[in-house]
Amino acid sequence: MSTKHCLALGATLFIAVAFGPVHAGDNPKRGAKVYGACAACHSLEPNLHLTGPSLDGLWGKKAASVANFPRYSGALKEQGFIWDEAPLNAWIADPQAFVPGTYMTFRGIDDEKVRGDLIAFLKIAMAPGGAKSAVAQGLINAEMARGQAPEPLATLGPDHQVTGIRHCQSTFFVATADGRQTPFWEMNLRLKIDSSSNGPKGGKPALVPGGMQGDRASIVFSDIEEIGRLVERKC
Ligand code: HEC
């Protein structure tokens, strides 16, 4: 082989090693920091679905195949590819370009090195039981593994336990188990449902303060029928 050919082969090998799907320099620890941007919408705990599905065990599985996640877009459901380095790289670079019409409203990460680090982390975190191993390896803490999953509500004190809600003149009057009644402007109170095991106990909706001023709050119910039972129009 001529020197020229040798050099060319050497250069090709170098490029293949340096710029292949998983780079030698990819660092899951750095990637775990980048993952913070994903934790707003994803948890790594099995079956804990937020805006997006739990990513637990998804490595090597078909796109849009997470059980009990009913919010997939038609666009992602009709794909059929398997999640590993290459599709994740394209997805994280620009989800809308890779799967036009996806519901994942994430702008994308332009820097290839940053994506490489994140994928090195995801390879660990998206394995079955990935949350546990990522925490055990000190890559993330348990809070990050849960993502922005709501706080468990079952154990709130009587001042947060709603016993009745009446609406009158643009105002919700919220009665709590400590005997108090608090008025909220109707636009400052959000009615929500947390039907997961983190949600309030049946029949005991929770008053959760929101905002800095204390004039805003959410009431979290355990199911939709409870709203009808507890909210009345009465002046
Ligand atoms: C603003 C919320 C949001 C953010 C931020 C977000 N995602 Fe998503 N993600 C979603 C939603 C919603 C879906 C479902 C998309 C669909 O059905 O089209 C999804 C889907 C996915 C899927 C495919 C799941 C499956 O079952 O096939 C992967 C993988 C994924 N996201 C990884 C990430 C990673 C990694 C990040 C951070 C770089 C991230 N997401 C950031 C909301 C988000």
mmCIF file of C-alpha atoms and ligand atoms in Angstrom:
data_model
loop_
_atom_site.group_PDB
_atom_site.id
_atom_site.type_symbol
_atom_site.label_atom_id
_atom_site.label_comp_id
_atom_site.label_asym_id
_atom_site.label_seq_id
_atom_site.Cartn_x
_atom_site.Cartn_y
_atom_site.Cartn_z
ATOM 1 C CA MET A 1 0.000 0.000 0.000
ATOM 2 C CA SER A 2 1.378 3.449 -0.874
ATOM 3 C CA THR A 3 2.060 6.039 1.802
ATOM 4 C CA LYS A 4 -0.737 8.151 0.326
ATOM 5 C CA HIS A 5 -3.228 5.300 0.709
ATOM 6 C CA CYS A 6 -2.013 4.614 4.229
ATOM 7 C CA LEU A 7 -2.556 8.226 5.202
ATOM 8 C CA ALA A 8 -5.992 8.246 3.619
ATOM 9 C CA LEU A 9 -6.970 5.059 5.460
ATOM 10 C CA GLY A 10 -5.574 6.455 8.701
ATOM 11 C CA ALA A 11 -7.568 9.662 8.272
ATOM 12 C CA THR A 12 -10.760 7.690 7.556
ATOM 13 C CA LEU A 13 -10.251 5.561 10.662
ATOM 14 C CA PHE A 14 -9.579 8.665 12.740
ATOM 15 C CA ILE A 15 -12.781 10.294 11.490
ATOM 16 C CA ALA A 16 -14.786 7.111 12.075
ATOM 17 C CA VAL A 17 -13.511 6.851 15.656
ATOM 18 C CA ALA A 18 -13.823 10.548 16.449
ATOM 19 C CA PHE A 19 -17.193 11.228 14.834
ATOM 20 C CA GLY A 20 -19.017 7.900 15.009
ATOM 21 C CA PRO A 21 -22.403 7.698 16.740
ATOM 22 C CA VAL A 22 -20.892 7.417 20.237
ATOM 23 C CA HIS A 23 -17.710 9.475 20.548
ATOM 24 C CA ALA A 24 -14.845 8.286 22.683
ATOM 25 C CA GLY A 25 -15.080 11.563 24.638
ATOM 26 C CA ASP A 26 -18.796 11.332 25.423
ATOM 27 C CA ASN A 27 -19.383 11.920 29.073
ATOM 28 C CA PRO A 28 -22.568 10.753 30.835
ATOM 29 C CA LYS A 29 -21.832 12.995 33.828
ATOM 30 C CA ARG A 30 -21.893 16.095 31.593
ATOM 31 C CA GLY A 31 -24.888 14.603 29.781
ATOM 32 C CA ALA A 32 -26.782 14.280 33.071
ATOM 33 C CA LYS A 33 -26.579 18.069 33.473
ATOM 34 C CA VAL A 34 -27.988 18.555 29.977
ATOM 35 C CA TYR A 35 -30.790 16.128 30.881
ATOM 36 C CA GLY A 36 -32.178 18.822 33.213
ATOM 37 C CA ALA A 37 -33.840 20.314 30.117
ATOM 38 C CA CYS A 38 -35.729 17.049 29.551
ATOM 39 C CA ALA A 39 -36.812 16.551 33.183
ATOM 40 C CA ALA A 40 -39.363 19.358 32.769
ATOM 41 C CA CYS A 41 -41.477 16.922 30.749
ATOM 42 C CA HIS A 42 -40.109 13.415 31.407
ATOM 43 C CA SER A 43 -39.490 11.197 34.405
ATOM 44 C CA LEU A 44 -37.238 8.134 34.410
ATOM 45 C CA GLU A 45 -39.402 6.274 36.937
ATOM 46 C CA PRO A 46 -41.355 3.343 35.474
ATOM 47 C CA ASN A 47 -44.955 4.332 34.675
ATOM 48 C CA LEU A 48 -44.632 7.926 35.891
ATOM 49 C CA HIS A 49 -45.825 9.910 32.870
ATOM 50 C CA LEU A 50 -45.761 13.716 32.744
ATOM 51 C CA THR A 51 -46.225 15.925 29.661
ATOM 52 C CA GLY A 52 -44.211 13.246 27.875
ATOM 53 C CA PRO A 53 -43.963 9.502 28.612
ATOM 54 C CA SER A 54 -41.585 7.993 31.187
ATOM 55 C CA LEU A 55 -38.302 7.188 29.423
ATOM 56 C CA ASP A 56 -37.690 4.101 31.590
ATOM 57 C CA GLY A 57 -36.658 1.081 29.541
ATOM 58 C CA LEU A 58 -37.200 2.819 26.191
ATOM 59 C CA TRP A 59 -33.656 2.196 24.859
ATOM 60 C CA GLY A 60 -33.917 -0.510 22.184
ATOM 61 C CA LYS A 61 -37.728 -0.289 22.104
ATOM 62 C CA LYS A 62 -40.024 0.937 19.334
ATOM 63 C CA ALA A 63 -40.961 4.630 19.227
ATOM 64 C CA ALA A 64 -44.296 5.469 20.890
ATOM 65 C CA SER A 65 -44.514 2.063 22.599
ATOM 66 C CA VAL A 66 -44.706 3.085 26.290
ATOM 67 C CA ALA A 67 -47.694 1.393 27.951
ATOM 68 C CA ASN A 68 -50.420 3.529 29.537
ATOM 69 C CA PHE A 69 -49.345 6.759 27.875
ATOM 70 C CA PRO A 70 -52.382 7.986 25.921
ATOM 71 C CA ARG A 71 -50.993 11.325 24.693
ATOM 72 C CA TYR A 72 -48.786 10.301 21.743
ATOM 73 C CA SER A 73 -49.109 12.215 18.467
ATOM 74 C CA GLY A 74 -50.226 10.298 15.387
ATOM 75 C CA ALA A 75 -46.924 11.427 13.838
ATOM 76 C CA LEU A 76 -44.769 9.548 16.374
ATOM 77 C CA LYS A 77 -47.089 6.525 16.504
ATOM 78 C CA GLU A 78 -46.713 5.834 12.783
ATOM 79 C CA GLN A 79 -42.860 5.813 12.878
ATOM 80 C CA GLY A 80 -41.914 2.281 13.913
ATOM 81 C CA PHE A 81 -38.139 2.809 14.384
ATOM 82 C CA ILE A 82 -36.174 1.615 17.426
ATOM 83 C CA TRP A 83 -34.660 4.099 19.910
ATOM 84 C CA ASP A 84 -30.856 3.987 20.023
ATOM 85 C CA GLU A 85 -27.948 6.365 19.250
ATOM 86 C CA ALA A 86 -28.789 7.395 15.679
ATOM 87 C CA PRO A 87 -32.516 8.219 16.014
ATOM 88 C CA LEU A 88 -31.936 9.863 19.412
ATOM 89 C CA ASN A 89 -29.230 12.046 17.887
ATOM 90 C CA ALA A 90 -31.595 13.241 15.137
ATOM 91 C CA TRP A 91 -34.525 13.631 17.570
ATOM 92 C CA ILE A 92 -32.596 15.671 20.111
ATOM 93 C CA ALA A 93 -31.066 17.855 17.374
ATOM 94 C CA ASP A 94 -34.501 18.863 16.080
ATOM 95 C CA PRO A 95 -37.605 16.858 17.051
ATOM 96 C CA GLN A 96 -39.902 18.693 14.586
ATOM 97 C CA ALA A 97 -37.531 18.072 11.665
ATOM 98 C CA PHE A 98 -37.078 14.380 12.525
ATOM 99 C CA VAL A 99 -40.783 13.672 13.199
ATOM 100 C CA PRO A 100 -42.856 16.488 11.699
ATOM 101 C CA GLY A 101 -46.033 16.976 13.733
ATOM 102 C CA THR A 102 -44.642 15.567 17.000
ATOM 103 C CA TYR A 103 -46.114 16.926 20.230
ATOM 104 C CA MET A 104 -42.646 17.309 21.773
ATOM 105 C CA THR A 105 -42.266 21.104 21.828
ATOM 106 C CA PHE A 106 -38.527 21.116 22.414
ATOM 107 C CA ARG A 107 -36.416 23.348 20.211
ATOM 108 C CA GLY A 108 -33.457 20.973 19.927
ATOM 109 C CA ILE A 109 -29.748 21.005 20.794
ATOM 110 C CA ASP A 110 -27.442 22.254 18.024
ATOM 111 C CA ASP A 111 -24.076 21.282 19.552
ATOM 112 C CA GLU A 112 -23.112 17.769 18.489
ATOM 113 C CA LYS A 113 -20.772 17.280 21.473
ATOM 114 C CA VAL A 114 -23.531 18.213 23.914
ATOM 115 C CA ARG A 115 -25.871 15.747 22.190
ATOM 116 C CA GLY A 116 -23.168 13.043 22.425
ATOM 117 C CA ASP A 117 -22.870 13.583 26.188
ATOM 118 C CA LEU A 118 -26.642 13.508 26.621
ATOM 119 C CA ILE A 119 -26.940 10.276 24.616
ATOM 120 C CA ALA A 120 -24.197 8.654 26.728
ATOM 121 C CA PHE A 121 -26.326 9.527 29.776
ATOM 122 C CA LEU A 122 -29.568 8.342 28.132
ATOM 123 C CA LYS A 123 -27.998 4.976 27.315
ATOM 124 C CA ILE A 124 -27.792 4.403 31.077
ATOM 125 C CA ALA A 125 -30.989 6.214 32.068
ATOM 126 C CA MET A 126 -33.240 4.705 29.365
ATOM 127 C CA ALA A 127 -32.242 1.124 30.179
ATOM 128 C CA PRO A 128 -34.777 -0.831 32.250
ATOM 129 C CA GLY A 129 -34.448 0.427 35.840
ATOM 130 C CA GLY A 130 -32.317 3.299 34.491
ATOM 131 C CA ALA A 131 -33.458 5.772 37.155
ATOM 132 C CA LYS A 132 -32.001 3.557 39.894
ATOM 133 C CA SER A 133 -28.667 3.026 38.138
ATOM 134 C CA ALA A 134 -28.288 6.715 37.211
ATOM 135 C CA VAL A 135 -28.880 7.690 40.854
ATOM 136 C CA ALA A 136 -26.593 4.893 42.143
ATOM 137 C CA GLN A 137 -23.814 6.063 39.808
ATOM 138 C CA GLY A 138 -24.194 9.602 41.151
ATOM 139 C CA LEU A 139 -25.204 11.004 37.752
ATOM 140 C CA ILE A 140 -28.492 12.514 38.973
ATOM 141 C CA ASN A 141 -30.423 12.681 42.240
ATOM 142 C CA ALA A 142 -33.795 11.034 42.869
ATOM 143 C CA GLU A 143 -35.612 14.327 42.378
ATOM 144 C CA MET A 144 -34.237 14.678 38.854
ATOM 145 C CA ALA A 145 -35.271 11.086 38.117
ATOM 146 C CA ARG A 146 -38.871 11.988 38.995
ATOM 147 C CA GLY A 147 -38.712 15.079 36.782
ATOM 148 C CA GLN A 148 -41.404 17.647 37.423
ATOM 149 C CA ALA A 149 -43.832 15.052 38.738
ATOM 150 C CA PRO A 150 -46.240 16.745 41.178
ATOM 151 C CA GLU A 151 -45.558 16.513 44.913
ATOM 152 C CA PRO A 152 -47.392 13.616 46.608
ATOM 153 C CA LEU A 153 -50.646 15.090 47.980
ATOM 154 C CA ALA A 154 -52.066 12.282 50.112
ATOM 155 C CA THR A 155 -50.464 13.493 53.342
ATOM 156 C CA LEU A 156 -51.447 17.192 53.477
ATOM 157 C CA GLY A 157 -52.674 18.750 56.737
ATOM 158 C CA PRO A 158 -56.279 19.926 57.415
ATOM 159 C CA ASP A 159 -55.523 23.497 56.278
ATOM 160 C CA HIS A 160 -54.952 22.105 52.782
ATOM 161 C CA GLN A 161 -57.834 19.638 52.749
ATOM 162 C CA VAL A 162 -60.799 21.046 50.844
ATOM 163 C CA THR A 163 -64.242 20.234 52.237
ATOM 164 C CA GLY A 164 -66.399 22.419 49.985
ATOM 165 C CA ILE A 165 -66.251 25.021 47.222
ATOM 166 C CA ARG A 166 -68.959 27.532 46.414
ATOM 167 C CA HIS A 167 -68.967 30.020 43.589
ATOM 168 C CA CYS A 168 -70.641 33.425 43.878
ATOM 169 C CA GLN A 169 -70.016 36.774 42.147
ATOM 170 C CA SER A 170 -66.745 36.006 40.400
ATOM 171 C CA THR A 171 -65.424 34.371 43.580
ATOM 172 C CA PHE A 172 -64.650 30.832 44.725
ATOM 173 C CA PHE A 173 -65.090 30.427 48.499
ATOM 174 C CA VAL A 174 -62.964 27.465 49.506
ATOM 175 C CA ALA A 175 -63.706 25.733 52.819
ATOM 176 C CA THR A 176 -60.938 23.624 54.377
ATOM 177 C CA ALA A 177 -60.887 20.945 57.095
ATOM 178 C CA ASP A 178 -59.416 23.417 59.626
ATOM 179 C CA GLY A 179 -62.753 25.302 59.542
ATOM 180 C CA ARG A 180 -61.552 28.239 57.460
ATOM 181 C CA GLN A 181 -63.066 29.685 54.313
ATOM 182 C CA THR A 182 -60.843 31.549 51.836
ATOM 183 C CA PRO A 183 -62.096 33.671 48.905
ATOM 184 C CA PHE A 184 -60.278 33.573 45.545
ATOM 185 C CA TRP A 185 -61.026 35.611 42.427
ATOM 186 C CA GLU A 186 -62.385 33.019 39.977
ATOM 187 C CA MET A 187 -59.490 33.625 37.558
ATOM 188 C CA ASN A 188 -56.890 32.963 40.275
ATOM 189 C CA LEU A 189 -58.029 29.454 41.159
ATOM 190 C CA ARG A 190 -57.189 26.477 38.964
ATOM 191 C CA LEU A 191 -59.096 23.245 39.199
ATOM 192 C CA LYS A 192 -56.871 20.252 38.380
ATOM 193 C CA ILE A 193 -56.968 16.478 38.618
ATOM 194 C CA ASP A 194 -54.119 14.200 39.724
ATOM 195 C CA SER A 195 -55.446 10.682 39.200
ATOM 196 C CA SER A 196 -52.014 9.114 39.827
ATOM 197 C CA SER A 197 -51.031 7.480 43.107
ATOM 198 C CA ASN A 198 -49.406 10.823 44.046
ATOM 199 C CA GLY A 199 -52.794 12.528 43.915
ATOM 200 C CA PRO A 200 -55.061 13.330 46.868
ATOM 201 C CA LYS A 201 -57.136 10.624 48.550
ATOM 202 C CA GLY A 202 -60.612 10.154 47.083
ATOM 203 C CA GLY A 203 -63.068 12.759 48.455
ATOM 204 C CA LYS A 204 -60.240 14.866 49.883
ATOM 205 C CA PRO A 205 -59.149 17.389 47.258
ATOM 206 C CA ALA A 206 -56.067 19.430 48.106
ATOM 207 C CA LEU A 207 -55.651 23.201 48.156
ATOM 208 C CA VAL A 208 -52.174 23.961 46.820
ATOM 209 C CA PRO A 209 -50.902 27.537 47.022
ATOM 210 C CA GLY A 210 -49.358 28.926 43.851
ATOM 211 C CA GLY A 211 -47.546 32.130 43.012
ATOM 212 C CA MET A 212 -45.693 34.403 45.422
ATOM 213 C CA GLN A 213 -48.537 36.610 46.635
ATOM 214 C CA GLY A 214 -50.705 33.890 48.165
ATOM 215 C CA ASP A 215 -53.732 35.098 46.196
ATOM 216 C CA ARG A 216 -53.505 32.213 43.705
ATOM 217 C CA ALA A 217 -53.970 28.512 44.241
ATOM 218 C CA SER A 218 -54.901 25.228 42.636
ATOM 219 C CA ILE A 219 -57.363 22.690 43.895
ATOM 220 C CA VAL A 220 -56.311 19.194 42.956
ATOM 221 C CA PHE A 221 -59.049 16.550 42.796
ATOM 222 C CA SER A 222 -58.581 12.795 42.532
ATOM 223 C CA ASP A 223 -61.124 12.331 39.747
ATOM 224 C CA ILE A 224 -63.488 14.288 37.538
ATOM 225 C CA GLU A 225 -66.723 13.365 39.316
ATOM 226 C CA GLU A 226 -65.446 14.874 42.524
ATOM 227 C CA ILE A 227 -65.471 18.316 40.900
ATOM 228 C CA GLY A 228 -69.188 18.050 40.198
ATOM 229 C CA ARG A 229 -69.887 16.830 43.730
ATOM 230 C CA LEU A 230 -67.904 19.523 45.541
ATOM 231 C CA VAL A 231 -68.355 22.723 43.538
ATOM 232 C CA GLU A 232 -71.717 24.478 43.865
ATOM 233 C CA ARG A 233 -73.208 27.796 42.809
ATOM 234 C CA LYS A 234 -74.399 29.446 46.013
ATOM 235 C CA CYS A 235 -74.454 33.042 47.296
HETATM 236 C C1 HEC B 1 -41.894 20.521 26.675
HETATM 237 C C2 HEC B 1 -41.929 19.129 27.050
HETATM 238 C C3 HEC B 1 -40.808 18.211 26.593
HETATM 239 C C4 HEC B 1 -39.446 18.391 26.723
HETATM 240 C C5 HEC B 1 -38.717 19.600 27.292
HETATM 241 C C6 HEC B 1 -38.834 17.187 26.237
HETATM 242 N N1 HEC B 1 -39.791 16.298 25.830
HETATM 243 FE FE1 HEC B 1 -39.441 14.454 25.034
HETATM 244 N N2 HEC B 1 -41.440 14.251 24.683
HETATM 245 C C7 HEC B 1 -42.423 15.158 25.025
HETATM 246 C C8 HEC B 1 -43.691 14.716 24.478
HETATM 247 C C9 HEC B 1 -45.030 15.419 24.641
HETATM 248 C C10 HEC B 1 -43.431 13.515 23.807
HETATM 249 C C11 HEC B 1 -44.426 12.693 22.972
HETATM 250 C C12 HEC B 1 -44.250 13.200 21.547
HETATM 251 C C13 HEC B 1 -45.265 12.742 20.535
HETATM 252 O O1 HEC B 1 -46.116 11.909 20.853
HETATM 253 O O2 HEC B 1 -45.185 13.231 19.389
HETATM 254 C C14 HEC B 1 -42.003 13.242 23.950
HETATM 255 C C15 HEC B 1 -41.351 12.114 23.441
HETATM 256 C C16 HEC B 1 -40.036 11.794 23.674
HETATM 257 C C17 HEC B 1 -39.402 10.578 23.274
HETATM 258 C C18 HEC B 1 -40.069 9.425 22.541
HETATM 259 C C19 HEC B 1 -40.868 8.584 23.504
HETATM 260 C C20 HEC B 1 -41.441 7.319 22.913
HETATM 261 O O3 HEC B 1 -42.222 6.667 23.624
HETATM 262 O O4 HEC B 1 -41.120 6.957 21.784
HETATM 263 C C21 HEC B 1 -38.101 10.635 23.692
HETATM 264 C C22 HEC B 1 -37.042 9.575 23.510
HETATM 265 C C23 HEC B 1 -37.924 11.910 24.329
HETATM 266 N N3 HEC B 1 -39.118 12.591 24.301
HETATM 267 C C24 HEC B 1 -36.736 12.354 24.860
HETATM 268 C C25 HEC B 1 -36.538 13.660 25.320
HETATM 269 C C26 HEC B 1 -35.247 14.179 25.700
HETATM 270 C C27 HEC B 1 -33.958 13.406 25.714
HETATM 271 C C28 HEC B 1 -35.446 15.491 26.051
HETATM 272 C C29 HEC B 1 -34.408 16.525 26.476
HETATM 273 C C30 HEC B 1 -33.394 16.800 25.519
HETATM 274 C C31 HEC B 1 -36.873 15.759 25.908
HETATM 275 N N4 HEC B 1 -37.476 14.624 25.460
HETATM 276 C C32 HEC B 1 -37.466 16.969 26.197
HETATM 277 C C33 HEC B 1 -42.236 16.315 25.753
HETATM 278 C C34 HEC B 1 -41.008 16.885 26.037
#
